[in-house]
PDB file of C-alpha atoms in Angstrom:
ATOM      1  CA  UNK A   1      72.222 -24.557  66.295  1.00 48.00           C
ATOM      2  CA  UNK A   2      72.829 -22.777  63.000  1.00 50.00           C
ATOM      3  CA  UNK A   3      73.780 -19.165  62.540  1.00 43.00           C
ATOM      4  CA  UNK A   4      73.159 -17.129  59.383  1.00 43.00           C
ATOM      5  CA  UNK A   5      74.790 -13.954  58.295  1.00 47.00           C
ATOM      6  CA  UNK A   6      72.456 -11.018  58.701  1.00 49.00           C
ATOM      7  CA  UNK A   7      73.660  -9.778  55.327  1.00 50.00           C
ATOM      8  CA  UNK A   8      72.605 -13.013  53.631  1.00 52.00           C
ATOM      9  CA  UNK A   9      69.128 -12.855  55.114  1.00 50.00           C
ATOM     10  CA  UNK A  10      68.478  -9.324  53.907  1.00 64.00           C
ATOM     11  CA  UNK A  11      67.173  -8.936  50.335  1.00 70.00           C
ATOM     12  CA  UNK A  12      69.411  -7.084  47.908  1.00 79.00           C
ATOM     13  CA  UNK A  13      68.368  -3.512  47.339  1.00 89.00           C
ATOM     14  CA  UNK A  14      67.007  -2.720  43.886  1.00 93.00           C
ATOM     15  CA  UNK A  15      68.312   0.512  42.282  1.00 95.00           C
ATOM     16  CA  UNK A  16      64.821   1.167  40.877  1.00 97.00           C
ATOM     17  CA  UNK A  17      61.358  -0.297  41.202  1.00 97.00           C
ATOM     18  CA  UNK A  18      61.124  -3.058  38.560  1.00 97.00           C
ATOM     19  CA  UNK A  19      59.299  -1.777  35.499  1.00 98.00           C
ATOM     20  CA  UNK A  20      60.514   1.818  35.919  1.00 98.00           C
ATOM     21  CA  UNK A  21      60.958   3.562  32.566  1.00 98.00           C
ATOM     22  CA  UNK A  22      64.201   5.507  32.763  1.00 98.00           C
ATOM     23  CA  UNK A  23      64.042   7.087  29.327  1.00 98.00           C
ATOM     24  CA  UNK A  24      61.652   7.106  26.398  1.00 98.00           C
ATOM     25  CA  UNK A  25      62.059   9.433  23.448  1.00 98.00           C
ATOM     26  CA  UNK A  26      62.266   9.862  19.704  1.00 98.00           C
ATOM     27  CA  UNK A  27      63.223  12.307  16.954  1.00 98.00           C
ATOM     28  CA  UNK A  28      66.352  13.833  18.493  1.00 98.00           C
ATOM     29  CA  UNK A  29      65.291  13.648  22.140  1.00 98.00           C
ATOM     30  CA  UNK A  30      68.169  13.123  24.557  1.00 98.00           C
ATOM     31  CA  UNK A  31      68.717  12.696  28.260  1.00 98.00           C
ATOM     32  CA  UNK A  32      70.855  11.180  30.970  1.00 98.00           C
ATOM     33  CA  UNK A  33      70.360   7.716  32.483  1.00 98.00           C
ATOM     34  CA  UNK A  34      71.991   6.376  35.634  1.00 98.00           C
ATOM     35  CA  UNK A  35      72.732   2.703  35.062  1.00 98.00           C
ATOM     36  CA  UNK A  36      73.386   0.552  38.139  1.00 97.00           C
ATOM     37  CA  UNK A  37      74.089  -3.178  38.251  1.00 97.00           C
ATOM     38  CA  UNK A  38      71.006  -5.004  37.038  1.00 98.00           C
ATOM     39  CA  UNK A  39      69.046  -6.051  33.971  1.00 98.00           C
ATOM     40  CA  UNK A  40      67.463  -3.476  31.654  1.00 98.00           C
ATOM     41  CA  UNK A  41      65.062  -3.861  28.744  1.00 98.00           C
ATOM     42  CA  UNK A  42      66.041  -1.756  25.730  1.00 98.00           C
ATOM     43  CA  UNK A  43      64.078  -1.197  22.535  1.00 98.00           C
ATOM     44  CA  UNK A  44      65.675   1.219  20.083  1.00 98.00           C
ATOM     45  CA  UNK A  45      66.403   1.986  16.451  1.00 98.00           C
ATOM     46  CA  UNK A  46      68.162   4.647  14.417  1.00 98.00           C
ATOM     47  CA  UNK A  47      66.383   7.074  12.110  1.00 98.00           C
ATOM     48  CA  UNK A  48      65.487   6.113   8.551  1.00 98.00           C
ATOM     49  CA  UNK A  49      67.200   7.620   5.529  1.00 98.00           C
ATOM     50  CA  UNK A  50      65.392   9.721   2.938  1.00 98.00           C
ATOM     51  CA  UNK A  51      64.669   8.447  -0.554  1.00 97.00           C
ATOM     52  CA  UNK A  52      66.455   9.688  -3.651  1.00 96.00           C
ATOM     53  CA  UNK A  53      65.018  12.042  -6.226  1.00 95.00           C
ATOM     54  CA  UNK A  54      64.244  10.946  -9.768  1.00 91.00           C
ATOM     55  CA  UNK A  55      65.777  12.692 -12.758  1.00 85.00           C
ATOM     56  CA  UNK A  56      66.748  10.448 -15.647  1.00 87.00           C
ATOM     57  CA  UNK A  57      66.669   7.321 -13.464  1.00 92.00           C
ATOM     58  CA  UNK A  58      64.359   6.442 -10.580  1.00 94.00           C
ATOM     59  CA  UNK A  59      65.616   7.299  -7.106  1.00 93.00           C
ATOM     60  CA  UNK A  60      66.654   4.641  -4.636  1.00 96.00           C
ATOM     61  CA  UNK A  61      64.759   4.192  -1.372  1.00 97.00           C
ATOM     62  CA  UNK A  62      66.378   5.201   1.907  1.00 98.00           C
ATOM     63  CA  UNK A  63      67.730   2.548   4.272  1.00 98.00           C
ATOM     64  CA  UNK A  64      66.187   1.892   7.664  1.00 98.00           C
ATOM     65  CA  UNK A  65      67.989   2.404  10.956  1.00 98.00           C
ATOM     66  CA  UNK A  66      69.762  -0.376  12.824  1.00 98.00           C
ATOM     67  CA  UNK A  67      67.771  -1.761  15.744  1.00 98.00           C
ATOM     68  CA  UNK A  68      67.950  -3.620  19.045  1.00 98.00           C
ATOM     69  CA  UNK A  69      65.278  -5.098  21.268  1.00 98.00           C
ATOM     70  CA  UNK A  70      66.359  -7.168  24.231  1.00 98.00           C
ATOM     71  CA  UNK A  71      67.871  -7.295  27.697  1.00 98.00           C
ATOM     72  CA  UNK A  72      71.242  -5.968  28.783  1.00 98.00           C
ATOM     73  CA  UNK A  73      72.793  -6.632  32.181  1.00 98.00           C
ATOM     74  CA  UNK A  74      74.941  -3.800  33.481  1.00 97.00           C
ATOM     75  CA  UNK A  75      77.717  -5.167  35.652  1.00 97.00           C
ATOM     76  CA  UNK A  76      78.928  -1.900  37.123  1.00 95.00           C
ATOM     77  CA  UNK A  77      77.651   1.617  37.669  1.00 96.00           C
ATOM     78  CA  UNK A  78      77.455   3.929  34.667  1.00 96.00           C
ATOM     79  CA  UNK A  79      75.893   7.123  36.046  1.00 97.00           C
ATOM     80  CA  UNK A  80      75.058  10.053  33.811  1.00 98.00           C
ATOM     81  CA  UNK A  81      75.051   8.050  30.566  1.00 98.00           C
ATOM     82  CA  UNK A  82      73.892  10.176  27.631  1.00 98.00           C
ATOM     83  CA  UNK A  83      71.188   8.624  25.455  1.00 98.00           C
ATOM     84  CA  UNK A  84      69.970  10.145  22.189  1.00 98.00           C
ATOM     85  CA  UNK A  85      67.227   9.174  19.749  1.00 98.00           C
ATOM     86  CA  UNK A  86      68.032   9.550  16.062  1.00 98.00           C
ATOM     87  CA  UNK A  87      66.206  11.710  13.544  1.00 98.00           C
ATOM     88  CA  UNK A  88      64.831  10.766  10.143  1.00 98.00           C
ATOM     89  CA  UNK A  89      66.462  12.042   6.983  1.00 98.00           C
ATOM     90  CA  UNK A  90      64.709  14.450   4.639  1.00 97.00           C
ATOM     91  CA  UNK A  91      64.676  13.412   0.977  1.00 94.00           C
ATOM     92  CA  UNK A  92      68.203  12.511  -0.089  1.00 96.00           C
ATOM     93  CA  UNK A  93      69.484  12.888   3.490  1.00 98.00           C
ATOM     94  CA  UNK A  94      70.690  10.191   5.884  1.00 98.00           C
ATOM     95  CA  UNK A  95      68.990   9.422   9.174  1.00 98.00           C
ATOM     96  CA  UNK A  96      70.985   9.916  12.364  1.00 98.00           C
ATOM     97  CA  UNK A  97      72.014   7.386  14.984  1.00 98.00           C
ATOM     98  CA  UNK A  98      70.283   6.427  18.197  1.00 98.00           C
ATOM     99  CA  UNK A  99      72.947   6.043  20.877  1.00 98.00           C
ATOM    100  CA  UNK A 100      73.634   4.939  24.419  1.00 98.00           C
ATOM    101  CA  UNK A 101      77.021   6.534  25.046  1.00 98.00           C
ATOM    102  CA  UNK A 102      79.739   4.006  25.771  1.00 97.00           C
ATOM    103  CA  UNK A 103      77.414   1.077  25.047  1.00 98.00           C
ATOM    104  CA  UNK A 104      75.555   1.023  21.732  1.00 98.00           C
ATOM    105  CA  UNK A 105      75.246   2.935  18.465  1.00 98.00           C
ATOM    106  CA  UNK A 106      72.317   2.176  16.160  1.00 98.00           C
ATOM    107  CA  UNK A 107      73.252   3.900  12.933  1.00 98.00           C
ATOM    108  CA  UNK A 108      70.720   5.811  10.870  1.00 98.00           C
ATOM    109  CA  UNK A 109      69.763   4.582   7.420  1.00 98.00           C
ATOM    110  CA  UNK A 110      71.741   6.073   4.553  1.00 98.00           C
ATOM    111  CA  UNK A 111      70.167   8.252   1.905  1.00 98.00           C
ATOM    112  CA  UNK A 112      68.962   7.123  -1.475  1.00 97.00           C
ATOM    113  CA  UNK A 113      70.114   8.951  -4.597  1.00 95.00           C
ATOM    114  CA  UNK A 114      69.192   8.777  -8.247  1.00 91.00           C
ATOM    115  CA  UNK A 115      69.705   5.164  -9.350  1.00 91.00           C
ATOM    116  CA  UNK A 116      71.385   4.385  -6.024  1.00 94.00           C
ATOM    117  CA  UNK A 117      69.835   2.789  -2.923  1.00 96.00           C
ATOM    118  CA  UNK A 118      70.346   3.861   0.656  1.00 97.00           C
ATOM    119  CA  UNK A 119      72.021   1.174   2.774  1.00 98.00           C
ATOM    120  CA  UNK A 120      70.640   0.215   6.153  1.00 98.00           C
ATOM    121  CA  UNK A 121      72.254   1.684   9.278  1.00 98.00           C
ATOM    122  CA  UNK A 122      74.960  -0.227  11.135  1.00 98.00           C
ATOM    123  CA  UNK A 123      74.701  -1.626  14.671  1.00 98.00           C
ATOM    124  CA  UNK A 124      77.894  -1.100  16.674  1.00 98.00           C
ATOM    125  CA  UNK A 125      78.654  -2.162  20.242  1.00 98.00           C
ATOM    126  CA  UNK A 126      81.006   0.056  22.233  1.00 96.00           C
ATOM    127  CA  UNK A 127      83.274  -1.383  24.937  1.00 90.00           C
ATOM    128  CA  UNK A 128      81.548  -4.756  24.515  1.00 88.00           C
ATOM    129  CA  UNK A 129      84.354  -6.796  26.074  1.00 87.00           C
ATOM    130  CA  UNK A 130      85.134  -4.322  28.829  1.00 89.00           C
ATOM    131  CA  UNK A 131      83.112  -6.023  31.563  1.00 92.00           C
ATOM    132  CA  UNK A 132      80.764  -3.047  31.847  1.00 95.00           C
ATOM    133  CA  UNK A 133      77.730  -4.893  30.482  1.00 97.00           C
ATOM    134  CA  UNK A 134      76.556  -8.079  28.776  1.00 97.00           C
ATOM    135  CA  UNK A 135      73.721  -8.819  26.364  1.00 97.00           C
ATOM    136  CA  UNK A 136      71.416 -11.350  28.042  1.00 97.00           C
ATOM    137  CA  UNK A 137      69.025 -11.943  25.141  1.00 98.00           C
ATOM    138  CA  UNK A 138      67.720 -10.146  22.078  1.00 98.00           C
ATOM    139  CA  UNK A 139      64.743 -10.631  19.789  1.00 98.00           C
ATOM    140  CA  UNK A 140      66.192  -8.042  17.368  1.00 98.00           C
ATOM    141  CA  UNK A 141      69.887  -7.184  17.024  1.00 98.00           C
ATOM    142  CA  UNK A 142      70.738  -6.206  13.482  1.00 98.00           C
ATOM    143  CA  UNK A 143      71.669  -3.644  10.867  1.00 98.00           C
ATOM    144  CA  UNK A 144      68.908  -1.785   9.044  1.00 98.00           C
ATOM    145  CA  UNK A 145      67.317  -2.909   5.803  1.00 98.00           C
ATOM    146  CA  UNK A 146      68.504  -1.478   2.491  1.00 98.00           C
ATOM    147  CA  UNK A 147      66.160   0.523   0.301  1.00 98.00           C
ATOM    148  CA  UNK A 148      65.345  -0.556  -3.231  1.00 97.00           C
ATOM    149  CA  UNK A 149      64.918   1.269  -6.544  1.00 95.00           C
ATOM    150  CA  UNK A 150      61.194   1.383  -7.315  1.00 92.00           C
ATOM    151  CA  UNK A 151      59.545   0.400 -10.572  1.00 91.00           C
ATOM    152  CA  UNK A 152      57.381   2.998 -12.266  1.00 90.00           C
ATOM    153  CA  UNK A 153      54.621   2.509  -9.738  1.00 86.00           C
ATOM    154  CA  UNK A 154      53.556   4.355  -6.632  1.00 86.00           C
ATOM    155  CA  UNK A 155      52.287   1.157  -5.008  1.00 90.00           C
ATOM    156  CA  UNK A 156      55.697  -0.480  -4.566  1.00 92.00           C
ATOM    157  CA  UNK A 157      57.580  -0.212  -1.262  1.00 96.00           C
ATOM    158  CA  UNK A 158      60.932   1.436  -1.886  1.00 96.00           C
ATOM    159  CA  UNK A 159      62.245   2.463   1.545  1.00 98.00           C
ATOM    160  CA  UNK A 160      63.701  -0.054   3.984  1.00 98.00           C
ATOM    161  CA  UNK A 161      61.236  -1.341   6.583  1.00 98.00           C
ATOM    162  CA  UNK A 162      61.744  -0.797  10.306  1.00 98.00           C
ATOM    163  CA  UNK A 163      63.751  -3.689  11.755  1.00 98.00           C
ATOM    164  CA  UNK A 164      61.618  -3.632  14.919  1.00 98.00           C
ATOM    165  CA  UNK A 165      58.205  -3.845  13.235  1.00 98.00           C
ATOM    166  CA  UNK A 166      59.137  -5.024   9.708  1.00 98.00           C
ATOM    167  CA  UNK A 167      56.885  -2.293   8.356  1.00 98.00           C
ATOM    168  CA  UNK A 168      56.716   1.337   7.335  1.00 98.00           C
ATOM    169  CA  UNK A 169      59.116   1.577   4.394  1.00 98.00           C
ATOM    170  CA  UNK A 170      57.993   4.435   2.174  1.00 97.00           C
ATOM    171  CA  UNK A 171      56.183   3.761  -1.058  1.00 97.00           C
ATOM    172  CA  UNK A 172      57.774   5.253  -4.162  1.00 94.00           C
ATOM    173  CA  UNK A 173      57.656   9.077  -3.899  1.00 93.00           C
ATOM    174  CA  UNK A 174      56.324   8.839  -0.311  1.00 97.00           C
ATOM    175  CA  UNK A 175      57.574   9.232   3.231  1.00 98.00           C
ATOM    176  CA  UNK A 176      58.153   6.360   5.644  1.00 98.00           C
ATOM    177  CA  UNK A 177      55.234   5.489   7.911  1.00 98.00           C
ATOM    178  CA  UNK A 178      56.916   3.777  10.886  1.00 98.00           C
ATOM    179  CA  UNK A 179      59.753   4.864  13.196  1.00 98.00           C
ATOM    180  CA  UNK A 180      63.160   3.878  11.852  1.00 98.00           C
ATOM    181  CA  UNK A 181      61.928   3.174   8.314  1.00 98.00           C
ATOM    182  CA  UNK A 182      63.377   4.680   5.134  1.00 98.00           C
ATOM    183  CA  UNK A 183      61.613   6.961   2.666  1.00 98.00           C
ATOM    184  CA  UNK A 184      60.663   5.900  -0.851  1.00 96.00           C
ATOM    185  CA  UNK A 185      62.494   6.973  -4.000  1.00 95.00           C
ATOM    186  CA  UNK A 186      61.093   9.178  -6.735  1.00 94.00           C
ATOM    187  CA  UNK A 187      59.907   7.584  -9.980  1.00 92.00           C
ATOM    188  CA  UNK A 188      58.729   8.507 -13.471  1.00 88.00           C
ATOM    189  CA  UNK A 189      57.043  11.937 -13.290  1.00 87.00           C
ATOM    190  CA  UNK A 190      56.995  11.841  -9.477  1.00 89.00           C
ATOM    191  CA  UNK A 191      60.406  13.348  -8.992  1.00 88.00           C
ATOM    192  CA  UNK A 192      60.896  13.699  -5.236  1.00 93.00           C
ATOM    193  CA  UNK A 193      62.051  11.095  -2.764  1.00 95.00           C
ATOM    194  CA  UNK A 194      60.197  10.737   0.523  1.00 97.00           C
ATOM    195  CA  UNK A 195      61.518  11.441   4.028  1.00 98.00           C
ATOM    196  CA  UNK A 196      62.681   8.735   6.415  1.00 98.00           C
ATOM    197  CA  UNK A 197      61.049   8.497   9.830  1.00 98.00           C
ATOM    198  CA  UNK A 198      62.630   9.304  13.195  1.00 98.00           C
ATOM    199  CA  UNK A 199      64.457   6.882  15.474  1.00 98.00           C
ATOM    200  CA  UNK A 200      63.393   5.984  18.999  1.00 98.00           C
ATOM    201  CA  UNK A 201      64.588   4.523  22.287  1.00 98.00           C
ATOM    202  CA  UNK A 202      63.023   3.010  25.402  1.00 98.00           C
ATOM    203  CA  UNK A 203      65.039   1.999  28.476  1.00 98.00           C
ATOM    204  CA  UNK A 204      63.296   0.192  31.344  1.00 98.00           C
ATOM    205  CA  UNK A 205      64.705  -1.316  34.533  1.00 98.00           C
ATOM    206  CA  UNK A 206      63.664  -4.963  35.005  1.00 98.00           C
ATOM    207  CA  UNK A 207      65.460  -6.753  37.847  1.00 96.00           C
ATOM    208  CA  UNK A 208      68.766  -7.266  39.619  1.00 94.00           C
ATOM    209  CA  UNK A 209      69.796 -10.549  38.020  1.00 91.00           C
ATOM    210  CA  UNK A 210      69.078 -12.586  34.853  1.00 89.00           C
TER     211      UNK A 210
END
């Protein structure tokens, strides 16, 4: 006759129903998320930087925000974690970071200036080797794309594309058209740079284990 522990026969309790969206926001939205041990899907990027104005030289495009799309396993409880979605930069202004406090910072794209491109935002892990969490897999995990200085044409993409969609970088003298992308730089008689687009973040509970 075999005996089994009652504890072993009982299924482990899930902290949330699988597929529950714990936070979704953009453009400066913020909130608090209670992380418990388990696997979470995260899709996020920082805000795009604004393009530079043209004076004597054409303005550089704004950089796009750093981005992450993948699965993170939290190994311990992290209740009340502040999450914030970045904002896009106006012309010649940097985008702001999308953050999960104590875990991940997705830097906003930097601003373009006259004859100077905006660099892409920087991805930074916080407390990565602390045993609080581990990255299980990622389809995107990178810094943002740099802007470029446009030729004398309004049909050329100047702002850095979104790293999540590889699209949306602003044309010369135009705003970005996808979240996280950078605005285009001014050119010729079109003097103004375009605005970068806002950042975003989605956090969804998936399952207890990888």
